[in-house]
Steps between C-alpha positions, in 0.01 A plus 500: 500500500521496879470837674670520837361761738605583852142507631369158612178370351351443845611722789491379860406700808747313716705744705356810326284615791784481752746674270265789418389537861860533614570754225199719581574500873308771689292590196324162517174454693407144403616230259324178409437266209143464374367312196853434384601869505722707730306786659689772687331777700717808548457836668319756290770767521767246402337362186725692261820390676379140520419483129831660407683243710321211328559648156870582536630224731261206447437518124125580504525722196137544394197651670216295352196641681370719781164392640273625773289316758229643726421379854244751639506349849868585553640828627724519195253353258714486185786275396725587207666192352815517283580200279864461393660266247861383481575436134836338568365261763143459369358573843223723632450667834229727642535793741212685661438801723192622683344844471188695589308765311723776639839331524682523165735233374843606364513479122735257324507688170863576589577128454274396209334739253200271451411547868338831406218330309460227760478747789241703311289188462510423874419863578206501258342176621581515873590860581849423632730805481859466380735765629746618236293400194479821297222375271249334733188521283215260437579252226201261469189689607338788313552873546327631810449151647423507871628236739720196449316198352718220646433595859279252681261775615449635148146413376478253216266730308726803536370853546459623142414358162554643157293487183481676166235772490324553167375838617843635596692289242766405755574259785337608826556385858205420723443341841463123482139396440448124489171373347501220760665436833846353507466123530717302739589140416601227744713312242326172574608183322272419203530129586407528866231766468380748759379416849205735456212517251586720205234746376264318265586149618204494737270487194656185362312178582696198384366143540693278738768294331404189698161478316583486129215509250451166318279385208417139584143477361426406133274803473798721579755328277272424200573125511229233459331256258371777273847645457639153422239445226577834337870420507440162329338661193745551217507855385643400158232241415438479122826666409719341227752397758232296677386323177628143466466486118808421289697786353592491129873558486537485116633810331242713317503547120671811371264790446676623181626330184705731284688405188875468497677809379778490246853554616642847471825601340786676660594547857334698772735793452414517127163647563361516148620158390398341826144619473443392138375141456653266246320453174384157399748308295804672647 
């Protein structure tokens, strides 16, 4: 059975950027296509109006994701990226706004209910504030967690660690105490190797490949006249297989000679009659 759907199997970006740019007008800051996707940068205060316009007039019905990005070197270090999906046209588009630690972004929970969870995630991991979100709590980190772990300046080890205490019979929080220093790796290729001497390699003394070890002398290989003489001796000398005498192939005499028994009466199923021999003269 063939199912006909209005959404195309493969959606094209042709003309989408120009159409959406004209529709957004003054709300738009930049529009370009990158990696096969349309990316629109809008003003922070206009993000709710821009998303409503795309939802109601351009058929981008679903808010698929809200993600955060951190650029510490910028004045407004954070970017909040909104990913929209048009179910009827099978097309995706991304919008983004910039923000700092103290400039909140308008919430879009008025447009999509699932934005509440997504905004909480960005707040938890990056510290971006969303104005109008009435339930802006942490959602991934633990209670009492300090800092935002996805920021580039957040230490990889964190500030606290937790463990179960047998003395107190509960989970306790303690400052991070590493048994060894944090190791940094240069992600070198295992085929190319490092340009420097790794610890321990200075102890290795390998023979040069150009001078292979050979065993060319008889004393090293075990070859010689003595070895040839030992190889010529037959190990199976004197065995029957080595004897050239003729073999008697006649059959041997039977070892037993028993007298013929008299025939029995009856059949096998007639047990008594079958086991009784016939009398002479019968």
